[in-house]
Amino acid sequence: MTATDRSLELVTTAAQAAADKLAHDIVAYDVSDVLSITDAFLLASAPNDRQVKSIVDEIEERLNKELGAKPVRREGDREARWVLLDYVDIVVHVQHSEERVFYALERLWKDCPELELPADARATRGKAAEHARLQEAEEATEPGGEWR
């Protein structure tokens, strides 16, 4: 079994929306062979809670406006460290970068086929690591390691 055309359409639109809001490391997996409850998982991350919320809001708005899709469930909104949007056909996970590293969902789904994403979404690969390196360099150059 493979992801349906509708699932692929949802994943593509959600991935582009996440990329437009500067999400990091966007990836999607076809989980239809191992899960009966959904066809695909879309993973994205951001370096802060505000950006996580912005990405989630954009995905929700775009899927509703362009495809008439509304999530049946939305979890994790309050803390904005890991927000889950369940569209039945797909499940979107937008995580704070720290949660993304800690929970390593990619490790769980590595045996599932990766879905093709728009070029903008593919270009986000490695952005979390790049952002972390820039943060470390910035903190190292600040006197006493304190905020200016």
PDB file of C-alpha atoms in Angstrom:
ATOM      1  CA  MET A   1       0.000   0.000   0.000  1.00  0.00           C
ATOM      2  CA  THR A   2       1.232   3.501  -0.732  1.00  0.00           C
ATOM      3  CA  ALA A   3       0.116   6.963   0.234  1.00  0.00           C
ATOM      4  CA  THR A   4      -2.952   8.165  -1.667  1.00  0.00           C
ATOM      5  CA  ASP A   5      -2.918  11.048  -4.121  1.00  0.00           C
ATOM      6  CA  ARG A   6      -4.850  13.114  -1.558  1.00  0.00           C
ATOM      7  CA  SER A   7      -2.206  12.408   1.084  1.00  0.00           C
ATOM      8  CA  LEU A   8       0.573  13.418  -1.293  1.00  0.00           C
ATOM      9  CA  GLU A   9      -1.284  16.615  -2.144  1.00  0.00           C
ATOM     10  CA  LEU A  10      -1.667  17.449   1.567  1.00  0.00           C
ATOM     11  CA  VAL A  11       2.002  16.676   2.282  1.00  0.00           C
ATOM     12  CA  THR A  12       3.229  18.799  -0.623  1.00  0.00           C
ATOM     13  CA  THR A  13       1.095  21.796   0.344  1.00  0.00           C
ATOM     14  CA  ALA A  14       1.967  21.512   4.044  1.00  0.00           C
ATOM     15  CA  ALA A  15       5.686  21.166   3.271  1.00  0.00           C
ATOM     16  CA  GLN A  16       5.641  24.262   1.064  1.00  0.00           C
ATOM     17  CA  ALA A  17       3.783  26.208   3.774  1.00  0.00           C
ATOM     18  CA  ALA A  18       6.380  25.151   6.356  1.00  0.00           C
ATOM     19  CA  ALA A  19       9.228  26.122   4.030  1.00  0.00           C
ATOM     20  CA  ASP A  20       7.630  29.522   3.418  1.00  0.00           C
ATOM     21  CA  LYS A  21       7.728  30.117   7.193  1.00  0.00           C
ATOM     22  CA  LEU A  22      11.409  29.084   7.325  1.00  0.00           C
ATOM     23  CA  ALA A  23      10.993  25.686   8.970  1.00  0.00           C
ATOM     24  CA  HIS A  24      14.111  23.559   9.321  1.00  0.00           C
ATOM     25  CA  ASP A  25      14.749  20.026   8.094  1.00  0.00           C
ATOM     26  CA  ILE A  26      11.391  19.303   6.481  1.00  0.00           C
ATOM     27  CA  VAL A  27      10.943  15.621   5.671  1.00  0.00           C
ATOM     28  CA  ALA A  28       7.951  13.363   4.936  1.00  0.00           C
ATOM     29  CA  TYR A  29       7.565   9.609   5.191  1.00  0.00           C
ATOM     30  CA  ASP A  30       5.059   7.233   3.634  1.00  0.00           C
ATOM     31  CA  VAL A  31       3.960   5.222   6.688  1.00  0.00           C
ATOM     32  CA  SER A  32       0.962   3.580   4.999  1.00  0.00           C
ATOM     33  CA  ASP A  33       2.578   0.125   5.006  1.00  0.00           C
ATOM     34  CA  VAL A  34       3.239   0.133   8.753  1.00  0.00           C
ATOM     35  CA  LEU A  35       0.306   2.171  10.112  1.00  0.00           C
ATOM     36  CA  SER A  36      -3.353   1.767   9.306  1.00  0.00           C
ATOM     37  CA  ILE A  37      -4.365   5.119  10.845  1.00  0.00           C
ATOM     38  CA  THR A  38      -2.576   7.459   8.432  1.00  0.00           C
ATOM     39  CA  ASP A  39      -0.666   7.499   5.158  1.00  0.00           C
ATOM     40  CA  ALA A  40       2.137   9.965   5.822  1.00  0.00           C
ATOM     41  CA  PHE A  41       4.056  11.873   8.459  1.00  0.00           C
ATOM     42  CA  LEU A  42       5.461  15.318   7.769  1.00  0.00           C
ATOM     43  CA  LEU A  43       8.195  16.526  10.133  1.00  0.00           C
ATOM     44  CA  ALA A  44       9.489  20.081  10.466  1.00  0.00           C
ATOM     45  CA  SER A  45      11.245  22.054  13.167  1.00  0.00           C
ATOM     46  CA  ALA A  46      12.035  25.586  14.261  1.00  0.00           C
ATOM     47  CA  PRO A  47      14.521  27.122  16.701  1.00  0.00           C
ATOM     48  CA  ASN A  48      11.920  28.840  18.920  1.00  0.00           C
ATOM     49  CA  ASP A  49       8.340  28.496  20.148  1.00  0.00           C
ATOM     50  CA  ARG A  50       7.060  31.537  18.286  1.00  0.00           C
ATOM     51  CA  GLN A  51       8.278  30.181  14.966  1.00  0.00           C
ATOM     52  CA  VAL A  52       6.788  26.748  15.713  1.00  0.00           C
ATOM     53  CA  LYS A  53       3.392  28.445  16.168  1.00  0.00           C
ATOM     54  CA  SER A  54       3.850  30.481  12.993  1.00  0.00           C
ATOM     55  CA  ILE A  55       4.645  27.380  10.949  1.00  0.00           C
ATOM     56  CA  VAL A  56       1.669  25.490  12.372  1.00  0.00           C
ATOM     57  CA  ASP A  57      -0.684  28.401  11.676  1.00  0.00           C
ATOM     58  CA  GLU A  58       0.559  28.698   8.084  1.00  0.00           C
ATOM     59  CA  ILE A  59       0.167  24.972   7.428  1.00  0.00           C
ATOM     60  CA  GLU A  60      -3.357  25.015   8.831  1.00  0.00           C
ATOM     61  CA  GLU A  61      -4.348  28.100   6.867  1.00  0.00           C
ATOM     62  CA  ARG A  62      -2.867  26.879   3.582  1.00  0.00           C
ATOM     63  CA  LEU A  63      -4.379  23.396   3.789  1.00  0.00           C
ATOM     64  CA  ASN A  64      -7.771  24.870   4.619  1.00  0.00           C
ATOM     65  CA  LYS A  65      -7.688  27.585   1.947  1.00  0.00           C
ATOM     66  CA  GLU A  66      -6.142  25.578  -0.896  1.00  0.00           C
ATOM     67  CA  LEU A  67      -7.446  22.066  -0.222  1.00  0.00           C
ATOM     68  CA  GLY A  68     -10.412  22.517   2.110  1.00  0.00           C
ATOM     69  CA  ALA A  69      -8.716  20.382   4.765  1.00  0.00           C
ATOM     70  CA  LYS A  70      -9.081  20.980   8.498  1.00  0.00           C
ATOM     71  CA  PRO A  71      -7.299  19.001  11.196  1.00  0.00           C
ATOM     72  CA  VAL A  72      -9.428  16.604  13.210  1.00  0.00           C
ATOM     73  CA  ARG A  73      -7.035  17.083  16.112  1.00  0.00           C
ATOM     74  CA  ARG A  74      -4.440  19.657  17.151  1.00  0.00           C
ATOM     75  CA  GLU A  75      -2.211  18.951  20.131  1.00  0.00           C
ATOM     76  CA  GLY A  76       0.672  20.703  21.875  1.00  0.00           C
ATOM     77  CA  ASP A  77      -0.476  24.221  21.086  1.00  0.00           C
ATOM     78  CA  ARG A  78      -0.047  25.681  24.545  1.00  0.00           C
ATOM     79  CA  GLU A  79       3.657  24.967  24.951  1.00  0.00           C
ATOM     80  CA  ALA A  80       4.468  25.151  21.216  1.00  0.00           C
ATOM     81  CA  ARG A  81       7.379  22.766  21.676  1.00  0.00           C
ATOM     82  CA  TRP A  82       5.800  19.983  19.640  1.00  0.00           C
ATOM     83  CA  VAL A  83       2.564  20.641  17.800  1.00  0.00           C
ATOM     84  CA  LEU A  84       0.752  17.788  16.098  1.00  0.00           C
ATOM     85  CA  LEU A  85      -1.838  18.372  13.387  1.00  0.00           C
ATOM     86  CA  ASP A  86      -3.866  15.265  12.526  1.00  0.00           C
ATOM     87  CA  TYR A  87      -5.560  15.401   9.124  1.00  0.00           C
ATOM     88  CA  VAL A  88      -6.342  11.640   9.172  1.00  0.00           C
ATOM     89  CA  ASP A  89      -4.625  11.154   5.773  1.00  0.00           C
ATOM     90  CA  ILE A  90      -1.458  12.785   7.089  1.00  0.00           C
ATOM     91  CA  VAL A  91      -0.071  13.776  10.472  1.00  0.00           C
ATOM     92  CA  VAL A  92       2.086  16.892  10.706  1.00  0.00           C
ATOM     93  CA  HIS A  93       4.665  17.227  13.492  1.00  0.00           C
ATOM     94  CA  VAL A  94       6.204  20.675  14.003  1.00  0.00           C
ATOM     95  CA  GLN A  95       8.790  20.509  16.755  1.00  0.00           C
ATOM     96  CA  HIS A  96      11.101  22.878  18.553  1.00  0.00           C
ATOM     97  CA  SER A  97      14.622  21.986  17.402  1.00  0.00           C
ATOM     98  CA  GLU A  98      15.526  20.603  20.846  1.00  0.00           C
ATOM     99  CA  GLU A  99      12.543  18.232  20.824  1.00  0.00           C
ATOM    100  CA  ARG A 100      13.368  17.187  17.275  1.00  0.00           C
ATOM    101  CA  VAL A 101      16.846  16.086  18.337  1.00  0.00           C
ATOM    102  CA  PHE A 102      15.669  14.448  21.576  1.00  0.00           C
ATOM    103  CA  TYR A 103      12.772  12.424  20.119  1.00  0.00           C
ATOM    104  CA  ALA A 104      14.440  11.728  16.741  1.00  0.00           C
ATOM    105  CA  LEU A 105      11.279  10.658  14.930  1.00  0.00           C
ATOM    106  CA  GLU A 106      13.337  10.102  11.786  1.00  0.00           C
ATOM    107  CA  ARG A 107      15.013   7.204  13.541  1.00  0.00           C
ATOM    108  CA  LEU A 108      11.623   5.562  14.132  1.00  0.00           C
ATOM    109  CA  TRP A 109      10.499   5.901  10.513  1.00  0.00           C
ATOM    110  CA  LYS A 110      13.835   5.475   8.695  1.00  0.00           C
ATOM    111  CA  ASP A 111      12.690   2.234   7.067  1.00  0.00           C
ATOM    112  CA  CYS A 112       9.660   3.939   5.500  1.00  0.00           C
ATOM    113  CA  PRO A 113       9.971   5.494   2.054  1.00  0.00           C
ATOM    114  CA  GLU A 114      10.700   9.190   2.039  1.00  0.00           C
ATOM    115  CA  LEU A 115       8.213  11.249   0.040  1.00  0.00           C
ATOM    116  CA  GLU A 116       9.247  13.727  -2.625  1.00  0.00           C
ATOM    117  CA  LEU A 117       8.823  17.326  -1.440  1.00  0.00           C
ATOM    118  CA  PRO A 118       8.913  20.702  -3.199  1.00  0.00           C
ATOM    119  CA  ALA A 119      12.381  22.162  -3.825  1.00  0.00           C
ATOM    120  CA  ASP A 120      11.889  24.847  -1.154  1.00  0.00           C
ATOM    121  CA  ALA A 121      11.183  22.171   1.453  1.00  0.00           C
ATOM    122  CA  ARG A 122      14.160  20.031   0.380  1.00  0.00           C
ATOM    123  CA  ALA A 123      16.388  23.110   0.683  1.00  0.00           C
ATOM    124  CA  THR A 124      15.662  23.245   4.432  1.00  0.00           C
ATOM    125  CA  ARG A 125      17.720  20.114   5.131  1.00  0.00           C
ATOM    126  CA  GLY A 126      20.578  20.879   7.491  1.00  0.00           C
ATOM    127  CA  LYS A 127      19.185  24.278   8.512  1.00  0.00           C
ATOM    128  CA  ALA A 128      18.814  23.258  12.177  1.00  0.00           C
ATOM    129  CA  ALA A 129      22.485  22.285  12.414  1.00  0.00           C
ATOM    130  CA  GLU A 130      23.496  25.467  10.609  1.00  0.00           C
ATOM    131  CA  HIS A 131      21.377  27.550  12.991  1.00  0.00           C
ATOM    132  CA  ALA A 132      22.897  25.796  16.032  1.00  0.00           C
ATOM    133  CA  ARG A 133      26.443  26.482  14.768  1.00  0.00           C
ATOM    134  CA  LEU A 134      25.630  30.174  14.256  1.00  0.00           C
ATOM    135  CA  GLN A 135      24.120  30.404  17.752  1.00  0.00           C
ATOM    136  CA  GLU A 136      27.196  28.793  19.306  1.00  0.00           C
ATOM    137  CA  ALA A 137      29.535  31.125  17.414  1.00  0.00           C
ATOM    138  CA  GLU A 138      27.491  34.152  18.449  1.00  0.00           C
ATOM    139  CA  GLU A 139      27.469  33.116  22.113  1.00  0.00           C
ATOM    140  CA  ALA A 140      31.217  32.440  22.028  1.00  0.00           C
ATOM    141  CA  THR A 141      31.947  35.969  20.818  1.00  0.00           C
ATOM    142  CA  GLU A 142      29.841  37.694  23.465  1.00  0.00           C
ATOM    143  CA  PRO A 143      31.823  38.947  26.480  1.00  0.00           C
ATOM    144  CA  GLY A 144      31.311  36.632  29.437  1.00  0.00           C
ATOM    145  CA  GLY A 145      28.809  34.615  27.418  1.00  0.00           C
ATOM    146  CA  GLU A 146      26.034  37.007  28.481  1.00  0.00           C
ATOM    147  CA  TRP A 147      23.443  38.710  26.360  1.00  0.00           C
ATOM    148  CA  ARG A 148      24.348  42.186  25.252  1.00  0.00           C
TER     149      ARG A 148
END
